[in-house]
Amino acid sequence: MHLTNEEEQILKGESGEGTQRAMELLVAIGEAFDAERMIPVTRAHAASSGQEGDLYFVEMLAKGGARCKIPTTTNPVVSFEYFQNIMDISEEHEEASVAWKVKHYYKEIGAVMSQSCIPYLAENIPQYEEHVAFSESSATPYVNSVIGAFTNRESIQTALAAGVIGESPEFGLHLPENRKGTVLVRVETELRNSFDYSLLGQYVGKKLGSGIPVFDGISKRPSIDQYINLCAMMNVMGAIPMFYIPGFTVGARTVEEAFMGSTHRDKINVTHYEMKQTNEELQTTNGDIDLVMLGCPHYNLDQMGEVAKLLDGKRLRPNVSFWINTSATTKIMAERAGYVKILEDAGTHVITDTCVDMFCFNNMRGKTGMTDSPKCAYYRRFGNVRVASLKECVAAAVEGE
Ligand code: F3S
C-alpha cells in the first residue's frame, strides 16, 4: 500500500500510541484487501456493542491518547439512567461493568454519544457520494443504497479507527466498479407492510449470504422503516453491503443499469411460498406472551406515531410488559408529538440508548416474547418468541388473541 509521509509518521507512532494502533488496523485491512492507498472519509459510525471485544479496542485507543478526528457516532448499549430505577444493574454485575466502561471510553475518545442504531436518519447523515465508514447491519446498506454514500461493511473497530484517522483503505465499495449488482431477485409477491420487508431481508440474506442483490418487481416506493428492515435482516442472515431497487434507490434507474453491463448474474425468485416459510421458521411458539419488544433497529418517529395510534386509549393485559427502543433524538420529537404520553399511559416502557441484546433484559430469560423484528428474535434475551407485524404485537398485548 502506498502511504503518504503523514500516514507513515502516524504508523511509526509520532501521533501517539492510540492513533498508531488505529492506523495499524486500517493498513492491515487495506493490505489484506489489496488497497493501493488510503482515502479521506468524513464521518463514521461505530456499532459499539457494549461487550468485551468492543471494550478492548476502544479502551486501548482512548488510553493511548487517540481522539476522533471526524464525527463518529455510536450504537445503543444500555440506559443506566432508565434501568437503575427498575432493576438491579449495579456496576459490580460483570456485563454492566463492561457496558459502563465502553460508554466511558467512547466519550473519552470524542465519539458522538448518539447511542442509536439508525444514526443515518438524524445524528449522522452522509451525503450522496460522500465516503464514510459505517458499521451496523442496517446502516451500511442504507447508506450505500438509499443515500448513495460510499462505505464498506465496516466492523466496530475499523469504523472507530477510521473515525480516529479520518481515512479508510480504498477497496471494495469505495470503488464505483465494485458496486454493480450480482444477483437478480424477482419479487413475485405483494409486500404489504414493514414486517414483510423484514421477511424479505431474512430470506434474501440467508439465501445469498453475500453479493449485491437487484430487486425487480417492487412497484411501490418503500417507506423508511421498510428500507431499514430490509437492510437489517439482509445483514443478520447474510453480509449484504448494498442493494438496488431500480427506480427507488440511487445509482440505477433500471435493472440493466444496476448490473452495469455485467452478464454474469444469478437469479432467485421470492414468492408467497418463501415468505410464508420464512415466517414459519421464525416462530418458536404460538402461545400466550409475557412481553412485547419493539425497536430493533430503533424505532423512528413514524413508527413511534404508528404504535401510539394503535395503543391510544388502550391498556396492556395484566402481566404483559411492553418495551419500545428508540433513540434519544426520536424520543424528544415523540414527546413533542404527544406519542410518548399515549404510550406511557398505555403502560409501555419507552427506552432510549439501549440495545435489545443487553444484560438489562436478562430477567426475561424463560419468558415468552413477541416482536415485529426477526433481528430482535435472533438476539433476544427472552425465551420463546413469536414474530409478527406491529399490529399483531399490539393486539396480542392488549386483547390476547
Ligand atoms: Fe439496534 Fe441492538 Fe437491534 S443495536 S438493531 S437494538 S440488536
Coordinates of C-alpha atoms and ligand atoms in Angstrom, one line a residue:
M1 CA 0.0 0.0 0.0
H2 CA 1.3 3.5 -0.8
L3 CA 1.3 5.7 2.3
T4 CA 1.9 9.4 2.4
N5 CA 4.6 10.8 4.7
E6 CA 2.0 11.8 7.2
E7 CA 0.5 8.4 7.3
E8 CA 3.9 6.8 7.7
Q9 CA 4.6 9.0 10.7
I10 CA 1.3 8.0 12.3
L11 CA 2.2 4.4 11.7
K12 CA 5.5 5.0 13.4
G13 CA 3.8 6.3 16.5
E14 CA 4.6 10.0 16.0
S15 CA 0.9 11.0 16.8
G16 CA 0.7 8.8 19.9
E17 CA 0.1 5.1 20.6
G18 CA -3.7 5.1 20.3
T19 CA -3.6 6.7 16.9
Q20 CA -0.8 4.4 15.8
R21 CA -3.0 1.3 16.7
A22 CA -5.9 2.7 14.7
M23 CA -3.6 3.2 11.7
E24 CA -2.1 -0.2 12.0
L25 CA -5.5 -1.8 11.8
L26 CA -6.5 0.2 8.8
V27 CA -3.3 -0.5 7.0
A28 CA -3.5 -4.2 7.8
I29 CA -7.1 -4.3 6.4
G30 CA -6.0 -2.4 3.4
E31 CA -3.2 -4.8 2.6
A32 CA -5.4 -7.8 3.1
F33 CA -7.8 -6.4 0.5
D34 CA -5.1 -5.1 -1.9
A35 CA -5.9 -1.4 -1.4
E36 CA -3.4 0.8 -3.1
R37 CA -3.9 3.8 -0.8
M38 CA -5.9 5.4 2.0
I39 CA -8.7 7.9 1.1
P40 CA -10.3 10.5 3.3
V41 CA -13.6 9.6 5.0
T42 CA -15.7 12.4 6.6
R43 CA -17.9 10.6 9.0
A44 CA -18.1 7.2 10.8
H45 CA -20.5 5.1 12.8
A46 CA -19.1 2.6 15.3
A47 CA -21.6 -0.1 16.1
S48 CA -20.5 -0.2 19.7
S49 CA -21.9 -3.4 21.3
G50 CA -21.1 -2.8 25.0
Q51 CA -19.3 -6.1 25.1
E52 CA -15.7 -7.4 25.8
G53 CA -14.2 -7.1 22.3
D54 CA -15.6 -3.6 21.9
L55 CA -14.2 -2.5 25.2
Y56 CA -10.7 -4.0 24.4
F57 CA -10.3 -1.8 21.3
V58 CA -11.8 1.5 22.4
E59 CA -10.1 1.4 25.8
M60 CA -6.7 0.7 24.1
L61 CA -7.2 3.6 21.7
A62 CA -8.5 6.1 24.3
K63 CA -5.8 5.2 26.8
G64 CA -3.3 5.7 24.1
G65 CA -4.5 9.3 23.6
A66 CA -6.4 8.8 20.4
R67 CA -9.3 11.1 19.7
C68 CA -11.9 11.1 16.9
K69 CA -11.0 13.4 14.0
I70 CA -14.3 13.2 12.2
P71 CA -17.9 12.9 13.5
T72 CA -18.2 9.3 14.8
T73 CA -21.5 8.2 16.3
T74 CA -22.1 5.1 18.5
N75 CA -24.7 2.3 18.7
P76 CA -27.0 1.8 21.7
V77 CA -25.7 0.0 24.7
V78 CA -27.8 0.5 27.8
S79 CA -29.5 3.4 29.5
F80 CA -28.2 3.1 33.1
E81 CA -30.4 6.1 33.9
Y82 CA -33.6 4.2 32.9
F83 CA -32.8 0.8 34.2
Q84 CA -31.4 1.6 37.5
N85 CA -34.9 2.7 38.6
I86 CA -36.5 -0.6 37.7
M87 CA -33.9 -3.3 38.3
D88 CA -30.6 -4.1 39.9
I89 CA -27.9 -3.1 37.4
S90 CA -25.1 -2.4 39.9
E91 CA -21.7 -1.9 38.3
E92 CA -20.4 -5.0 40.1
H93 CA -22.5 -7.0 37.7
E94 CA -20.0 -8.1 35.1
E95 CA -21.9 -7.2 31.9
A96 CA -22.9 -3.9 33.5
S97 CA -19.4 -3.0 34.3
V98 CA -18.2 -3.7 30.8
A99 CA -21.1 -1.7 29.3
W100 CA -20.3 1.2 31.6
K101 CA -16.6 1.3 30.7
V102 CA -17.5 1.1 27.0
K103 CA -19.6 4.2 27.2
H104 CA -17.0 5.9 29.3
Y105 CA -14.2 5.3 26.7
Y106 CA -16.3 6.2 23.7
K107 CA -17.0 9.5 25.4
E108 CA -13.3 9.9 26.2
I109 CA -12.2 9.3 22.6
G110 CA -14.6 12.0 21.5
A111 CA -17.3 10.0 19.8
V112 CA -20.8 11.4 19.4
M113 CA -22.8 9.5 22.0
S114 CA -25.9 9.1 19.8
Q115 CA -26.4 5.6 21.0
S116 CA -28.7 4.9 18.1
C117 CA -28.7 2.1 15.6
I118 CA -30.3 4.3 12.9
P119 CA -27.9 7.3 13.1
Y120 CA -28.3 7.9 9.4
L121 CA -31.7 9.4 10.0
A122 CA -30.8 12.1 12.4
E123 CA -27.4 12.3 14.2
N124 CA -25.0 11.3 11.4
I125 CA -26.4 11.7 7.9
P126 CA -24.0 11.1 5.0
Q127 CA -24.5 13.0 1.7
Y128 CA -24.7 11.5 -1.8
E129 CA -21.3 10.1 -2.9
E130 CA -19.6 11.0 0.4
H131 CA -17.0 8.5 1.5
V132 CA -17.7 7.3 5.1
A133 CA -17.0 4.3 7.4
F134 CA -20.3 2.9 8.8
S135 CA -20.7 -0.3 10.7
E136 CA -24.1 -1.7 11.9
S137 CA -26.3 -4.1 10.0
S138 CA -28.9 -1.7 8.7
A139 CA -26.5 1.3 8.4
T140 CA -24.1 0.0 5.7
P141 CA -26.7 -0.9 3.1
Y142 CA -28.9 2.1 3.9
V143 CA -26.1 4.5 3.5
N144 CA -24.8 2.9 0.2
S145 CA -28.2 2.2 -1.4
V146 CA -30.8 4.7 -0.1
I147 CA -28.5 7.7 0.4
G148 CA -25.8 6.9 -2.2
A149 CA -22.8 7.4 0.0
F150 CA -19.8 5.1 -0.2
T151 CA -18.9 2.7 2.7
N152 CA -17.6 -0.7 3.1
R153 CA -19.2 -3.1 5.5
E154 CA -17.2 -2.0 8.5
S155 CA -16.7 -3.7 11.9
I156 CA -16.9 -1.7 15.1
Q157 CA -13.1 -1.5 15.2
T158 CA -12.5 -0.5 11.6
A159 CA -15.2 2.2 11.8
L160 CA -13.7 3.6 15.1
A161 CA -10.2 3.5 13.6
A162 CA -11.5 5.4 10.6
G163 CA -13.1 7.9 12.9
V164 CA -9.8 8.5 14.6
I165 CA -7.7 8.7 11.4
G166 CA -10.2 10.3 9.2
E167 CA -9.3 7.8 6.5
S168 CA -10.1 4.3 5.2
P169 CA -8.3 2.0 2.8
E170 CA -9.6 2.3 -0.7
F171 CA -11.1 -1.0 -1.7
G172 CA -14.5 -2.7 -2.1
L173 CA -17.4 -0.3 -2.2
H174 CA -15.3 2.8 -2.2
L175 CA -14.6 2.0 -5.9
P176 CA -17.5 2.5 -8.3
E177 CA -16.6 -0.6 -10.4
N178 CA -17.3 -2.8 -7.3
R179 CA -20.9 -1.5 -6.9
K180 CA -22.5 -3.5 -9.7
G181 CA -25.4 -5.8 -8.9
T182 CA -24.6 -9.5 -8.7
V183 CA -27.9 -11.3 -8.3
L184 CA -31.4 -10.6 -9.7
V185 CA -34.1 -11.1 -7.0
R186 CA -37.5 -11.3 -8.6
V187 CA -40.2 -10.4 -6.0
E188 CA -43.3 -12.2 -7.1
T189 CA -45.4 -11.5 -4.1
E190 CA -47.1 -8.4 -2.6
L191 CA -45.1 -6.7 0.2
R192 CA -47.9 -5.4 2.5
N193 CA -46.1 -3.8 5.4
S194 CA -42.8 -3.3 7.2
F195 CA -42.8 -6.8 8.6
D196 CA -42.9 -8.2 5.0
Y197 CA -39.7 -6.3 4.3
S198 CA -38.1 -7.9 7.3
L199 CA -39.2 -11.3 6.0
L200 CA -37.8 -10.5 2.5
G201 CA -34.5 -9.4 4.1
Q202 CA -34.4 -12.5 6.2
Y203 CA -34.9 -14.8 3.2
V204 CA -32.6 -13.0 0.8
G205 CA -29.8 -12.6 3.4
K206 CA -29.9 -16.3 4.2
K207 CA -30.2 -17.5 0.6
L208 CA -27.5 -15.3 -0.9
G209 CA -25.0 -14.9 2.0
S210 CA -23.2 -12.2 0.2
G211 CA -23.3 -10.1 -3.0
I212 CA -25.3 -7.1 -4.3
P213 CA -29.0 -8.0 -5.0
V214 CA -31.0 -6.2 -7.6
F215 CA -34.7 -6.4 -6.7
D216 CA -37.2 -6.5 -9.5
G217 CA -40.9 -6.5 -9.0
I218 CA -41.2 -3.9 -6.2
S219 CA -43.6 -1.4 -7.7
K220 CA -44.2 0.9 -4.7
R221 CA -41.6 3.1 -3.1
P222 CA -40.6 1.5 0.3
S223 CA -41.1 3.6 3.4
I224 CA -38.1 4.5 5.5
D225 CA -38.8 1.7 8.0
Q226 CA -39.3 -0.8 5.2
Y227 CA -35.9 0.0 3.9
I228 CA -34.4 -0.2 7.4
N229 CA -35.9 -3.7 8.0
L230 CA -34.8 -5.0 4.6
C231 CA -31.2 -3.7 5.3
A232 CA -31.1 -5.0 8.8
M233 CA -32.2 -8.5 8.0
M234 CA -30.0 -9.0 5.0
N235 CA -27.1 -8.3 7.3
V236 CA -28.2 -10.5 10.2
M237 CA -28.7 -13.6 8.0
G238 CA -26.0 -12.6 5.4
A239 CA -23.4 -10.0 4.6
I240 CA -25.1 -7.7 2.0
P241 CA -23.5 -4.3 2.0
M242 CA -25.7 -2.7 -0.7
F243 CA -28.6 -3.5 -3.0
Y244 CA -30.7 -1.9 -5.7
I245 CA -34.4 -1.4 -6.1
P246 CA -34.2 0.3 -9.6
G247 CA -36.4 3.4 -9.7
F248 CA -36.3 3.9 -6.0
T249 CA -32.8 3.5 -4.6
V250 CA -30.0 5.6 -6.0
G251 CA -27.4 4.6 -8.7
A252 CA -29.6 2.8 -11.2
R253 CA -32.9 3.6 -12.8
T254 CA -33.3 0.2 -14.4
V255 CA -32.3 -3.4 -13.7
E256 CA -29.8 -3.2 -16.6
E257 CA -28.2 -0.1 -15.1
A258 CA -27.8 -1.8 -11.8
F259 CA -25.8 -4.7 -13.3
M260 CA -23.6 -2.1 -15.1
G261 CA -23.1 -4.3 -18.2
S262 CA -22.2 -7.4 -16.2
T263 CA -23.7 -10.5 -17.8
H264 CA -22.7 -12.9 -15.0
R265 CA -25.6 -12.8 -12.8
D266 CA -27.5 -15.3 -10.6
K267 CA -31.3 -15.2 -10.1
I268 CA -33.7 -16.1 -7.3
N269 CA -37.4 -15.8 -7.0
V270 CA -39.3 -14.8 -3.9
T271 CA -42.9 -15.8 -3.9
H272 CA -45.7 -16.1 -1.3
Y273 CA -44.3 -19.6 -0.5
E274 CA -40.8 -18.4 0.5
M275 CA -42.3 -15.6 2.6
K276 CA -44.7 -18.0 4.4
Q277 CA -41.9 -20.5 5.0
T278 CA -39.6 -17.8 6.3
N279 CA -42.3 -16.6 8.7
E280 CA -43.0 -20.1 10.0
E281 CA -39.3 -20.7 10.7
L282 CA -39.1 -17.7 12.9
Q283 CA -41.8 -18.8 15.4
T284 CA -40.8 -21.0 18.4
T285 CA -44.3 -20.9 19.9
N286 CA -47.8 -19.7 19.3
G287 CA -48.8 -19.5 22.9
D288 CA -49.6 -16.6 25.3
I289 CA -47.0 -13.9 25.6
D290 CA -45.3 -12.2 28.6
L291 CA -43.8 -9.3 26.8
V292 CA -43.5 -7.4 23.5
M293 CA -40.2 -6.0 22.4
L294 CA -40.1 -3.4 19.6
G295 CA -37.4 -1.1 18.2
C296 CA -34.7 -3.4 16.8
P297 CA -33.5 -1.5 14.9
H298 CA -34.5 1.5 16.9
Y299 CA -38.0 2.9 16.1
N300 CA -38.1 6.1 14.1
L301 CA -40.6 8.9 14.6
D302 CA -43.1 7.4 12.0
Q303 CA -43.1 4.1 13.8
M304 CA -43.5 5.8 17.2
G305 CA -46.6 7.5 15.8
E306 CA -47.9 4.2 14.4
V307 CA -47.6 2.3 17.7
A308 CA -49.1 5.3 19.6
K309 CA -52.1 5.3 17.3
L310 CA -52.6 1.6 17.9
L311 CA -52.3 1.9 21.7
D312 CA -54.2 5.2 22.1
G313 CA -56.7 4.8 24.9
K314 CA -55.8 1.1 25.4
R315 CA -54.2 -0.7 28.4
L316 CA -51.9 -3.7 28.2
R317 CA -53.2 -7.0 29.6
P318 CA -52.1 -7.8 33.1
N319 CA -48.7 -9.4 33.3
V320 CA -47.7 -8.3 29.8
S321 CA -44.8 -5.8 29.6
F322 CA -44.2 -3.7 26.5
W323 CA -40.8 -2.3 25.6
I324 CA -40.1 0.2 22.8
N325 CA -36.5 1.0 22.0
T326 CA -35.7 4.3 20.2
S327 CA -33.0 7.0 20.1
A328 CA -32.9 10.0 22.4
T329 CA -33.4 12.3 19.4
T330 CA -36.5 10.4 18.3
K331 CA -37.9 10.3 21.9
I332 CA -37.7 14.1 22.2
M333 CA -39.7 14.5 19.0
A334 CA -42.1 11.8 20.0
E335 CA -42.7 13.6 23.3
R336 CA -43.4 16.8 21.4
A337 CA -45.9 15.0 19.2
G338 CA -47.7 13.5 22.2
Y339 CA -46.8 9.9 21.3
V340 CA -44.8 9.2 24.5
K341 CA -47.6 10.2 26.8
I342 CA -50.0 7.9 24.9
L343 CA -47.5 5.1 25.1
E344 CA -46.7 5.5 28.7
D345 CA -50.4 5.9 29.6
A346 CA -51.0 2.5 28.0
G347 CA -48.3 1.1 30.2
T348 CA -45.3 0.7 27.9
H349 CA -41.6 1.5 28.5
V350 CA -40.2 3.9 26.0
I351 CA -36.4 3.5 26.3
T352 CA -33.5 5.3 24.7
D353 CA -29.9 4.4 24.2
T354 CA -30.5 0.7 24.7
C355 CA -30.0 -2.4 22.6
V356 CA -32.3 -5.5 22.9
D357 CA -29.2 -7.7 23.3
M358 CA -28.1 -6.3 26.7
F359 CA -27.9 -7.6 30.2
C360 CA -30.8 -5.3 31.3
F361 CA -33.1 -7.7 29.7
N362 CA -31.6 -10.8 31.3
N363 CA -34.5 -11.2 33.7
M364 CA -36.7 -12.0 30.7
R365 CA -34.9 -15.4 30.2
G366 CA -37.6 -18.1 30.3
K367 CA -40.4 -15.7 29.3
T368 CA -42.3 -15.7 26.1
G369 CA -41.9 -12.6 24.0
M370 CA -43.4 -11.2 20.8
T371 CA -41.6 -8.8 18.4
D372 CA -42.1 -7.4 14.9
S373 CA -38.3 -7.8 14.3
P374 CA -36.7 -11.1 13.3
K375 CA -33.4 -9.4 14.3
C376 CA -34.7 -9.0 17.9
A377 CA -35.8 -12.6 17.8
Y378 CA -32.2 -13.6 16.7
Y379 CA -30.5 -11.6 19.5
R380 CA -33.3 -11.9 22.1
R381 CA -32.6 -12.3 25.8
F382 CA -36.0 -13.8 26.4
G383 CA -37.2 -17.4 25.8
N384 CA -39.7 -18.5 23.2
V385 CA -40.7 -16.0 20.6
R386 CA -43.5 -15.1 18.2
V387 CA -42.6 -12.8 15.4
A388 CA -45.4 -10.8 13.6
S389 CA -46.4 -7.4 12.4
L390 CA -46.6 -4.4 14.8
K391 CA -50.4 -4.6 14.6
E392 CA -50.4 -8.2 15.7
C393 CA -48.0 -7.5 18.5
V394 CA -50.2 -4.8 19.9
A395 CA -53.3 -7.0 19.5
A396 CA -51.6 -9.8 21.5
A397 CA -50.5 -7.4 24.2
V398 CA -53.9 -5.7 24.6
E399 CA -56.5 -8.3 23.7
G400 CA -54.8 -11.6 23.9
E401 CA -55.5 -13.4 20.6
Ligands
F3S1 FE1 -30.2 -2.0 17.4 FE2 -29.3 -3.8 19.1 FE3 -31.2 -4.4 17.5 S1 -28.1 -2.3 18.0 S2 -30.7 -3.2 15.7 S3 -31.4 -2.8 19.1 S4 -29.6 -5.8 18.1

